[in-house]
GROMACS .gro file of C-alpha atoms in nm:
model
  115
    1UNK     CA    1  -0.272   4.893  -2.065
    2UNK     CA    2  -0.487   4.854  -1.758
    3UNK     CA    3  -0.589   4.500  -1.902
    4UNK     CA    4  -0.230   4.390  -1.971
    5UNK     CA    5  -0.130   4.507  -1.609
    6UNK     CA    6  -0.467   4.334  -1.453
    7UNK     CA    7  -0.335   4.002  -1.662
    8UNK     CA    8  -0.016   4.011  -1.544
    9UNK     CA    9  -0.093   4.015  -1.173
   10UNK     CA   10  -0.349   3.729  -1.237
   11UNK     CA   11  -0.094   3.518  -1.420
   12UNK     CA   12   0.177   3.582  -1.147
   13UNK     CA   13  -0.069   3.521  -0.867
   14UNK     CA   14  -0.133   3.177  -1.031
   15UNK     CA   15   0.224   3.074  -1.046
   16UNK     CA   16   0.241   3.156  -0.700
   17UNK     CA   17  -0.019   2.913  -0.581
   18UNK     CA   18   0.075   2.658  -0.858
   19UNK     CA   19   0.325   2.487  -0.602
   20UNK     CA   20   0.107   2.429  -0.360
   21UNK     CA   21  -0.098   2.186  -0.545
   22UNK     CA   22   0.252   1.987  -0.610
   23UNK     CA   23   0.333   1.991  -0.256
   24UNK     CA   24  -0.023   1.854  -0.148
   25UNK     CA   25   0.007   1.601  -0.422
   26UNK     CA   26   0.388   1.513  -0.277
   27UNK     CA   27   0.240   1.471   0.084
   28UNK     CA   28   0.006   1.205  -0.077
   29UNK     CA   29   0.312   1.050  -0.182
   30UNK     CA   30   0.488   1.027   0.134
   31UNK     CA   31   0.178   0.909   0.315
   32UNK     CA   32   0.202   0.572   0.124
   33UNK     CA   33   0.435   0.302   0.308
   34UNK     CA   34   0.517  -0.017   0.133
   35UNK     CA   35   0.439  -0.336   0.350
   36UNK     CA   36   0.478  -0.705   0.251
   37UNK     CA   37   0.347  -1.009   0.432
   38UNK     CA   38   0.500  -1.381   0.394
   39UNK     CA   39   0.217  -1.625   0.339
   40UNK     CA   40   0.183  -1.926   0.575
   41UNK     CA   41   0.063  -2.258   0.519
   42UNK     CA   42  -0.268  -2.223   0.720
   43UNK     CA   43  -0.226  -1.919   0.992
   44UNK     CA   44  -0.362  -1.633   0.714
   45UNK     CA   45  -0.647  -1.421   0.902
   46UNK     CA   46  -0.817  -1.408   0.559
   47UNK     CA   47  -0.804  -1.797   0.497
   48UNK     CA   48  -0.606  -2.027   0.268
   49UNK     CA   49  -0.486  -1.931  -0.067
   50UNK     CA   50  -0.343  -2.152  -0.347
   51UNK     CA   51  -0.239  -1.925  -0.598
   52UNK     CA   52  -0.062  -1.577  -0.595
   53UNK     CA   53  -0.381  -1.392  -0.744
   54UNK     CA   54  -0.612  -1.566  -0.474
   55UNK     CA   55  -0.390  -1.509  -0.235
   56UNK     CA   56  -0.412  -1.106  -0.340
   57UNK     CA   57  -0.802  -1.126  -0.393
   58UNK     CA   58  -0.872  -1.264  -0.042
   59UNK     CA   59  -0.619  -1.020   0.159
   60UNK     CA   60  -0.720  -0.719   0.010
   61UNK     CA   61  -1.115  -0.802   0.082
   62UNK     CA   62  -1.008  -0.931   0.417
   63UNK     CA   63  -0.797  -0.577   0.455
   64UNK     CA   64  -1.106  -0.374   0.305
   65UNK     CA   65  -1.321  -0.505   0.591
   66UNK     CA   66  -1.070  -0.377   0.863
   67UNK     CA   67  -1.074  -0.055   0.701
   68UNK     CA   68  -0.771  -0.086   0.535
   69UNK     CA   69  -0.676  -0.017   0.196
   70UNK     CA   70  -0.368  -0.201   0.030
   71UNK     CA   71  -0.304  -0.087  -0.295
   72UNK     CA   72  -0.060  -0.194  -0.587
   73UNK     CA   73  -0.134  -0.504  -0.434
   74UNK     CA   74   0.112  -0.797  -0.606
   75UNK     CA   75   0.211  -1.148  -0.443
   76UNK     CA   76   0.479  -1.407  -0.592
   77UNK     CA   77   0.675  -1.721  -0.486
   78UNK     CA   78   0.994  -1.523  -0.384
   79UNK     CA   79   1.150  -1.754  -0.113
   80UNK     CA   80   1.186  -2.123  -0.053
   81UNK     CA   81   0.924  -2.287   0.122
   82UNK     CA   82   0.976  -2.358   0.500
   83UNK     CA   83   0.993  -2.748   0.494
   84UNK     CA   84   0.775  -2.817   0.788
   85UNK     CA   85   0.384  -2.907   0.854
   86UNK     CA   86   0.318  -2.658   1.112
   87UNK     CA   87   0.047  -2.375   1.031
   88UNK     CA   88   0.338  -2.117   1.110
   89UNK     CA   89   0.538  -2.212   0.842
   90UNK     CA   90   0.602  -1.971   0.526
   91UNK     CA   91   0.509  -2.098   0.200
   92UNK     CA   92   0.727  -1.880   0.015
   93UNK     CA   93   0.508  -1.659  -0.147
   94UNK     CA   94   0.527  -1.300  -0.066
   95UNK     CA   95   0.253  -1.028  -0.043
   96UNK     CA   96   0.358  -0.672  -0.107
   97UNK     CA   97   0.182  -0.327  -0.176
   98UNK     CA   98   0.120   0.011   0.004
   99UNK     CA   99  -0.081   0.112   0.281
  100UNK     CA  100  -0.134   0.491   0.454
  101UNK     CA  101   0.099   0.549   0.750
  102UNK     CA  102  -0.198   0.540   0.947
  103UNK     CA  103  -0.281   0.140   0.851
  104UNK     CA  104   0.098   0.038   0.965
  105UNK     CA  105   0.051  -0.011   1.300
  106UNK     CA  106  -0.264  -0.264   1.215
  107UNK     CA  107  -0.068  -0.422   0.978
  108UNK     CA  108   0.206  -0.523   1.210
  109UNK     CA  109  -0.021  -0.649   1.453
  110UNK     CA  110  -0.137  -0.896   1.128
  111UNK     CA  111   0.201  -0.986   1.064
  112UNK     CA  112   0.287  -0.772   0.795
  113UNK     CA  113   0.631  -0.604   0.777
  114UNK     CA  114   0.750  -0.232   0.658
  115UNK     CA  115   0.985  -0.259   0.365
   0.00000   0.00000   0.00000
């Protein structure tokens, strides 16, 4: 009888503590913010990229050097390219990913947008 009561208390305690771990994981998920960057012809801080894959590689490496982890990075031609010759003109390729909330101000300074 004592063993059954003790086992019941242990299981009851574990059931009470289980949601605490779930809350911690939910908090981590909420800490991620979706961001995007519209590639320019020649003003990107990480240098020129001639394909979406190269853009991902160069941008994530540059951001890591700045102490920013861009996760779930993907890039694709999503918009029409601007027809102009200025470096600031957009190529139509958009880089998307997720970062921690605390990295957003630094990314906004680099030309990223919060989604």
